[in-house]
């Protein structure tokens, strides 16, 4: 199972009203590091889907959300829980480093 896309139209339902923690990957198609981290997040989703939902938000297609959450560089990942940002991860990282960053949610 791979991370599904979210957008401004589904944001409230997908992220704010979600049951449990949601990691949102703020990315863009032209971003090389974003393309590197994407498959890693897909693996984390497939291995931990019962604990953490991973969603992707294309910042070019959803500029208002990127601005609202102060995304100034990508890839940027934010973990939302009960509609609030609990953790921010900036930049592409190897799987073990992302798993360490997410240990509170997937550990």
XYZ file of N, CA and C in Angstrom:
321
model
N 0.846 -1.191 0.000
C 0.000 0.000 0.000
C 0.882 1.241 0.000
N 0.596 2.158 -0.878
C 1.390 3.379 -0.943
C 0.608 4.540 -0.350
N 1.347 5.567 0.006
C 0.731 6.758 0.585
C -0.225 7.368 -0.429
N -1.394 7.760 0.029
C -2.359 8.367 -0.886
C -2.218 9.882 -0.839
N -2.762 10.502 -1.863
C -2.689 11.960 -1.965
C -3.842 12.593 -1.201
N -3.557 13.765 -0.655
C -4.601 14.594 -0.075
C -4.548 15.950 -0.776
N -5.558 16.762 -0.569
C -5.616 18.070 -1.230
C -6.413 19.021 -0.358
N -6.499 20.257 -0.805
C -7.265 21.244 -0.047
C -8.715 20.808 0.118
N -9.270 20.131 -0.886
C -10.681 19.740 -0.814
C -10.919 18.602 0.181
N -9.936 17.749 0.416
C -10.126 16.620 1.334
C -9.346 16.765 2.637
N -8.634 17.879 2.812
C -7.754 18.097 3.957
C -8.463 17.918 5.304
N -9.620 18.550 5.452
C -10.348 18.482 6.721
C -10.625 17.031 7.105
N -11.161 16.272 6.173
C -11.501 14.873 6.441
C -10.247 14.015 6.588
N -9.272 14.173 5.689
C -8.087 13.313 5.677
C -7.143 13.559 6.846
N -6.997 14.823 7.253
C -5.960 15.179 8.219
C -6.544 15.688 9.536
N -7.341 16.732 9.479
C -7.823 17.388 10.696
C -8.754 16.476 11.494
N -9.670 15.786 10.814
C -10.651 14.935 11.502
C -10.220 13.473 11.601
N -8.978 13.154 11.221
C -8.520 11.756 11.186
C -8.445 11.152 12.581
N -8.697 9.860 12.635
C -8.476 9.095 13.864
C -7.021 8.669 13.870
N -6.279 9.085 14.885
C -4.872 8.703 14.982
C -3.957 9.639 14.230
N -2.655 9.426 14.391
C -1.664 10.319 13.783
C -1.596 10.182 12.260
N -1.362 11.324 11.612
C -1.247 11.393 10.156
C 0.045 12.127 9.821
N 0.918 11.486 9.034
C 2.111 12.155 8.534
C 1.784 12.684 7.146
N 1.961 13.986 6.951
C 1.734 14.597 5.642
C 3.095 14.946 5.050
N 3.343 14.403 3.868
C 4.558 14.678 3.111
C 4.254 15.819 2.146
N 4.805 16.996 2.428
C 4.656 18.157 1.540
C 5.748 18.028 0.477
N 5.358 17.885 -0.791
C 6.313 17.574 -1.849
C 5.909 18.258 -3.152
N 6.777 18.114 -4.160
C 6.480 18.588 -5.518
C 7.162 17.645 -6.508
N 6.587 17.519 -7.684
C 7.094 16.586 -8.692
C 8.510 16.929 -9.160
N 8.870 18.207 -9.160
C 10.174 18.632 -9.646
C 11.276 18.483 -8.602
N 10.930 18.096 -7.383
C 11.877 18.055 -6.254
C 12.551 16.678 -6.178
N 13.842 16.633 -6.501
C 14.598 15.384 -6.452
C 14.585 14.711 -5.089
N 14.931 15.429 -4.012
C 14.890 14.800 -2.682
C 13.498 14.293 -2.306
N 12.444 14.972 -2.789
C 11.077 14.501 -2.524
C 10.856 13.139 -3.172
N 11.373 12.972 -4.397
C 11.213 11.696 -5.096
C 12.023 10.602 -4.406
N 13.118 10.966 -3.737
C 13.910 9.976 -3.001
C 13.193 9.516 -1.742
N 12.549 10.428 -1.026
C 11.909 10.080 0.243
C 10.541 9.429 0.042
N 9.914 9.641 -1.095
C 8.586 9.083 -1.362
C 8.491 7.575 -1.166
N 9.376 6.782 -1.809
C 9.302 5.324 -1.629
C 9.560 4.884 -0.184
N 10.375 5.629 0.535
C 10.642 5.308 1.944
C 9.366 5.503 2.754
N 8.667 6.595 2.509
C 7.408 6.834 3.216
C 6.357 5.792 2.840
N 6.378 5.329 1.579
C 5.463 4.264 1.173
C 5.746 2.995 1.984
N 7.036 2.672 2.185
C 7.402 1.505 2.993
C 6.930 1.670 4.431
N 7.162 2.842 5.003
C 6.738 3.096 6.386
C 5.215 2.960 6.486
N 4.485 3.450 5.486
C 3.026 3.323 5.470
C 2.622 1.857 5.436
N 3.238 1.076 4.545
C 2.823 -0.320 4.409
C 3.179 -1.136 5.643
N 4.261 -0.787 6.332
C 4.688 -1.528 7.526
C 3.981 -1.068 8.797
N 3.460 0.146 8.813
C 2.889 0.724 10.035
C 1.525 1.354 9.823
N 0.820 0.932 8.800
C -0.463 1.532 8.455
C -1.502 1.465 9.559
N -1.333 0.519 10.487
C -2.277 0.410 11.597
C -1.998 1.457 12.679
N -0.810 2.090 12.648
C -0.423 3.055 13.682
C -0.342 4.490 13.160
N -0.022 4.625 11.867
C 0.251 5.937 11.284
C -0.244 5.956 9.847
N -0.976 7.012 9.486
C -1.411 7.205 8.101
C -0.432 8.167 7.438
N 0.050 7.801 6.249
C 0.958 8.665 5.495
C 0.203 9.199 4.280
N 0.178 10.528 4.157
C -0.470 11.198 3.025
C 0.533 12.106 2.333
N 0.317 12.358 1.039
C 1.180 13.251 0.269
C 0.368 14.469 -0.156
N 0.980 15.637 -0.029
C 0.332 16.874 -0.467
C 1.268 17.584 -1.437
N 0.831 17.719 -2.683
C 1.618 18.413 -3.694
C 1.495 19.922 -3.445
N 2.621 20.561 -3.108
C 2.583 21.982 -2.744
C 2.288 22.883 -3.945
N 2.624 22.431 -5.151
C 2.319 23.223 -6.342
C 0.817 23.248 -6.620
N 0.143 22.156 -6.307
C -1.291 22.059 -6.550
C -2.121 22.579 -5.375
N -1.486 22.736 -4.213
C -2.189 23.162 -2.991
C -1.402 24.263 -2.270
N -1.193 25.398 -2.944
C -0.331 26.440 -2.364
C -0.881 27.055 -1.078
N -2.188 27.076 -0.917
C -2.746 27.686 0.293
C -2.387 26.885 1.537
N -2.439 25.555 1.444
C -2.056 24.731 2.587
C -0.558 24.828 2.853
N 0.238 24.876 1.784
C 1.681 25.029 1.967
C 1.986 26.337 2.699
N 1.269 27.397 2.349
C 1.479 28.683 3.006
C 0.975 28.642 4.448
N -0.184 28.046 4.664
C -0.768 27.979 6.003
C 0.156 27.253 6.989
N 0.811 26.209 6.509
C 1.685 25.424 7.389
C 3.155 25.816 7.250
N 3.397 26.982 6.645
C 4.719 27.606 6.569
C 5.772 26.672 5.974
N 5.415 26.056 4.845
C 6.352 25.188 4.147
C 7.260 26.074 3.302
N 8.513 26.177 3.704
C 9.461 27.025 2.986
C 10.512 26.213 2.242
N 10.642 24.931 2.570
C 11.526 24.042 1.826
C 10.905 22.658 1.824
N 11.179 21.908 0.763
C 10.631 20.561 0.658
C 11.766 19.592 0.347
N 11.644 18.331 0.712
C 10.497 17.747 1.371
C 10.379 18.200 2.829
N 9.153 18.386 3.241
C 8.838 18.681 4.638
C 7.716 17.737 5.035
N 7.845 17.156 6.210
C 6.829 16.235 6.707
C 6.339 16.738 8.046
N 5.039 16.706 8.215
C 4.453 17.115 9.491
C 3.543 15.999 9.980
N 3.659 15.698 11.272
C 2.770 14.710 11.879
C 1.660 15.467 12.592
N 0.440 15.179 12.197
C -0.749 15.773 12.803
C -1.392 14.743 13.713
N -1.867 15.186 14.857
C -2.621 14.323 15.749
C -3.751 15.176 16.321
N -4.975 14.712 16.168
C -6.161 15.463 16.585
C -6.189 16.857 15.952
N -5.735 16.938 14.705
C -5.791 18.188 13.965
C -4.656 19.158 14.235
N -3.749 18.816 15.145
C -2.638 19.710 15.502
C -1.306 19.139 15.033
N -0.380 20.013 14.635
C 0.962 19.572 14.268
C 1.709 19.190 15.537
N 2.175 17.955 15.593
C 2.946 17.480 16.749
C 4.435 17.373 16.449
N 4.783 17.195 15.168
C 6.189 17.018 14.818
C 6.404 17.501 13.397
N 7.580 18.105 13.160
C 7.971 18.537 11.821
C 9.325 17.924 11.492
N 9.429 17.361 10.301
C 10.681 16.773 9.815
C 10.990 17.459 8.491
N 12.188 18.010 8.378
C 12.576 18.725 7.164
C 13.698 17.958 6.460
N 13.555 17.796 5.152
C 14.620 17.202 4.346
C 14.490 15.705 4.165
N 15.158 15.212 3.127
C 15.174 13.780 2.834
C 16.123 13.098 3.803
N 15.692 11.969 4.334
C 16.488 11.198 5.272
C 16.384 9.725 4.912
N 17.368 8.925 5.304
C 17.234 7.480 5.088
C 16.138 6.905 5.982
N 15.698 5.706 5.644
C 14.569 5.086 6.337
C 14.797 5.001 7.847
N 15.987 4.541 8.272
C 16.209 4.374 9.714
C 16.090 5.705 10.453
N 16.513 6.803 9.831
C 16.429 8.117 10.475
C 14.972 8.571 10.566
N 14.193 8.329 9.521
C 12.768 8.677 9.570
C 12.051 7.826 10.610
N 12.406 6.547 10.685
C 11.780 5.681 11.688
C 12.122 6.159 13.101
N 13.338 6.645 13.297
C 13.701 7.208 14.609
C 12.873 8.447 14.893
N 12.724 9.328 13.895
C 11.918 10.538 14.066
C 10.462 10.201 14.386
N 9.997 9.076 13.867
C 8.589 8.687 14.024
C 8.376 7.634 15.112
N 9.403 7.352 15.891
C 9.339 6.262 16.881
C 8.166 6.410 17.852
N 7.817 7.632 18.209
C 6.711 7.852 19.143
C 5.382 7.376 18.551
N 5.315 7.290 17.223
C 4.077 6.909 16.550
C 4.083 5.468 16.056
N 5.250 4.981 15.670
C 5.317 3.630 15.068
C 6.084 2.638 15.949
N 6.666 3.109 17.030
C 7.502 2.263 17.876
C 6.765 1.216 18.653
